[in-house]
Structures are given as structure tokens and as C-alpha cells.
Amino acid sequence: MPRYMSLIRIDENNNPGGPSEELMERMGKLMEEMTKAGVLLDTSGLHPTSEGKRVLYSGGELSVTDGPFTETKEVIGGYAVLQTKDEAEALEWTKRFLKVHEEQWTITCELREIVEG
């Protein structure tokens, strides 16, 4: 069965203040359902870019930039690794994940199949 990575993109500069208690409860229920279904292999949120580093390799040279990365509108805020029968099923689970969020959230999930072997 193919595996997919869902990269969860958020706008750190327009964040509605973090997840509410209700959102965390809804998300927890969905994650439990996905785990029981054997679909969710791994998931986690990421610390803000203010705590990160960006490493660039260009022209044979390395450079390191400390966060935050203010020039970036959307950043990866988390990820999920799914194993489903096909892309359509992975897409349905991704849509369900997005729909547990409140209306004030703007989130993009980039869904991509993981190269095997």
C-alpha cells in the first residue's frame, strides 16, 4: 500500500492564536480513528520558524540563516504520514483533517506520495 506525506502549511504571521481546546479534542478523535484504521503512521506539529534554521547550499557554498523567516508567507507547521489503498483515500483523510479546524484558520495541506524502495 502506498504511503503519502501531508505537509501542513500555515501562515505564521496570520495565526489565530494557536489551536483551541475544542480543536485539539476534535483532532485527537480524528487521529485516534485514523490510527485504528491503520492509516496514520506518524504525525506531529513543528516548533515555529523563530526557533529554526534555514541551511542553503548554492554555488558550492553553505549559509545558515536563523529564524524567523519573515519573507516566507506559508511555512510547514506539521506533517502526517498516511498509508492508504490509493491517493483518493489519502485525499479524503486529508480533507477530514482540514475540516476539524475552525473557520478562522487558513491551512494548506500538500499531499505527496512517498517514493518507495
Coordinates of C-alpha atoms in Angstrom, one line a residue:
M1 CA 0.0 0.0 0.0
P2 CA 1.3 3.4 -0.9
R3 CA 2.4 5.9 1.7
Y4 CA 1.7 9.7 1.5
M5 CA 3.1 12.7 3.3
S6 CA 0.8 15.5 4.1
L7 CA 2.7 18.7 4.6
I8 CA 0.6 21.1 6.7
R9 CA 1.3 24.7 5.7
I10 CA 0.3 27.6 7.8
D11 CA 0.8 31.4 7.8
E12 CA 2.7 32.1 11.0
N13 CA 2.1 35.8 10.6
N14 CA -1.6 35.4 10.5
N15 CA -2.1 32.6 13.1
P16 CA -5.4 32.7 15.0
G17 CA -3.5 32.2 18.3
G18 CA -2.9 28.5 18.3
P19 CA -5.3 25.6 18.5
S20 CA -8.2 25.8 20.8
E21 CA -9.0 23.1 23.4
E22 CA -12.0 22.1 21.3
L23 CA -9.9 21.8 18.2
M24 CA -7.3 19.7 20.0
E25 CA -10.2 17.4 21.2
R26 CA -11.6 17.0 17.6
M27 CA -8.1 16.5 16.2
G28 CA -7.4 13.9 18.9
K29 CA -10.6 11.9 18.0
L30 CA -9.7 12.0 14.3
M31 CA -6.1 10.9 14.9
E32 CA -7.4 8.0 17.1
E33 CA -9.8 7.0 14.3
M34 CA -7.0 7.2 11.7
T35 CA -4.7 5.2 13.9
K36 CA -7.3 2.4 14.5
A37 CA -7.9 2.3 10.7
G38 CA -4.2 1.7 10.2
V39 CA -3.9 4.8 8.1
L40 CA -1.9 7.2 10.3
L41 CA 1.7 6.1 10.6
D42 CA 3.2 9.3 12.1
T43 CA 2.2 12.9 12.7
S44 CA 3.5 15.9 14.6
G45 CA 3.5 19.7 14.7
L46 CA 6.6 21.7 14.3
H47 CA 8.1 24.5 16.5
P48 CA 7.8 28.0 15.0
T49 CA 10.3 29.2 12.5
S50 CA 11.6 31.6 15.1
E51 CA 13.3 28.5 16.7
G52 CA 14.6 27.1 13.4
K53 CA 17.5 27.4 11.0
R54 CA 17.5 27.5 7.2
V55 CA 20.5 26.0 5.5
L56 CA 21.2 27.0 1.9
Y57 CA 23.7 25.3 -0.5
S58 CA 24.3 27.5 -3.5
G59 CA 27.3 27.9 -5.8
G60 CA 29.3 25.4 -3.7
E61 CA 28.8 27.5 -0.5
L62 CA 26.7 26.8 2.6
S63 CA 24.9 29.5 4.5
V64 CA 22.8 29.3 7.7
T65 CA 20.0 31.7 8.5
D66 CA 18.4 31.9 11.9
G67 CA 14.6 32.1 12.1
P68 CA 12.1 33.6 11.9
F69 CA 11.8 33.6 8.2
T70 CA 9.7 36.8 7.7
E71 CA 9.9 36.7 3.9
T72 CA 8.0 33.4 3.9
K73 CA 4.2 33.6 3.8
E74 CA 3.5 29.9 4.4
V75 CA 5.6 27.6 6.4
I76 CA 5.4 23.9 7.2
G77 CA 3.6 23.7 10.6
G78 CA 3.4 20.0 10.8
Y79 CA 3.1 16.8 8.9
A80 CA 1.3 13.4 8.7
V81 CA 2.4 10.2 7.1
L82 CA -0.5 8.1 5.8
Q83 CA -0.7 4.7 4.4
T84 CA -3.8 4.1 2.3
K85 CA -5.0 2.0 -0.6
D86 CA -4.7 4.9 -3.0
E87 CA -4.4 8.6 -3.4
A88 CA -8.1 9.2 -3.3
E89 CA -8.3 7.7 0.2
A90 CA -5.3 9.8 1.4
L91 CA -7.0 12.9 0.0
E92 CA -10.3 12.1 1.9
W93 CA -8.4 11.7 5.2
T94 CA -6.5 15.0 4.5
K95 CA -9.8 16.8 3.8
R96 CA -11.2 15.5 7.1
F97 CA -8.2 16.8 8.9
L98 CA -8.6 20.2 7.5
K99 CA -12.4 20.3 8.3
V100 CA -11.8 19.8 12.1
H101 CA -10.3 23.3 12.2
E102 CA -12.3 26.5 12.9
E103 CA -13.2 28.9 10.1
Q104 CA -10.6 31.5 11.1
W105 CA -7.8 29.0 10.2
T106 CA -6.2 29.1 6.8
I107 CA -4.3 25.9 6.2
T108 CA -2.9 24.2 3.1
C109 CA -2.0 20.6 3.0
E110 CA 0.3 19.4 0.3
L111 CA -0.3 15.7 -0.3
R112 CA 2.5 13.8 -2.0
E113 CA 3.2 10.1 -2.4
I114 CA 6.4 8.9 -0.8
V115 CA 8.9 7.2 -3.2
E116 CA 9.4 3.6 -2.1
G117 CA 12.4 1.5 -2.3

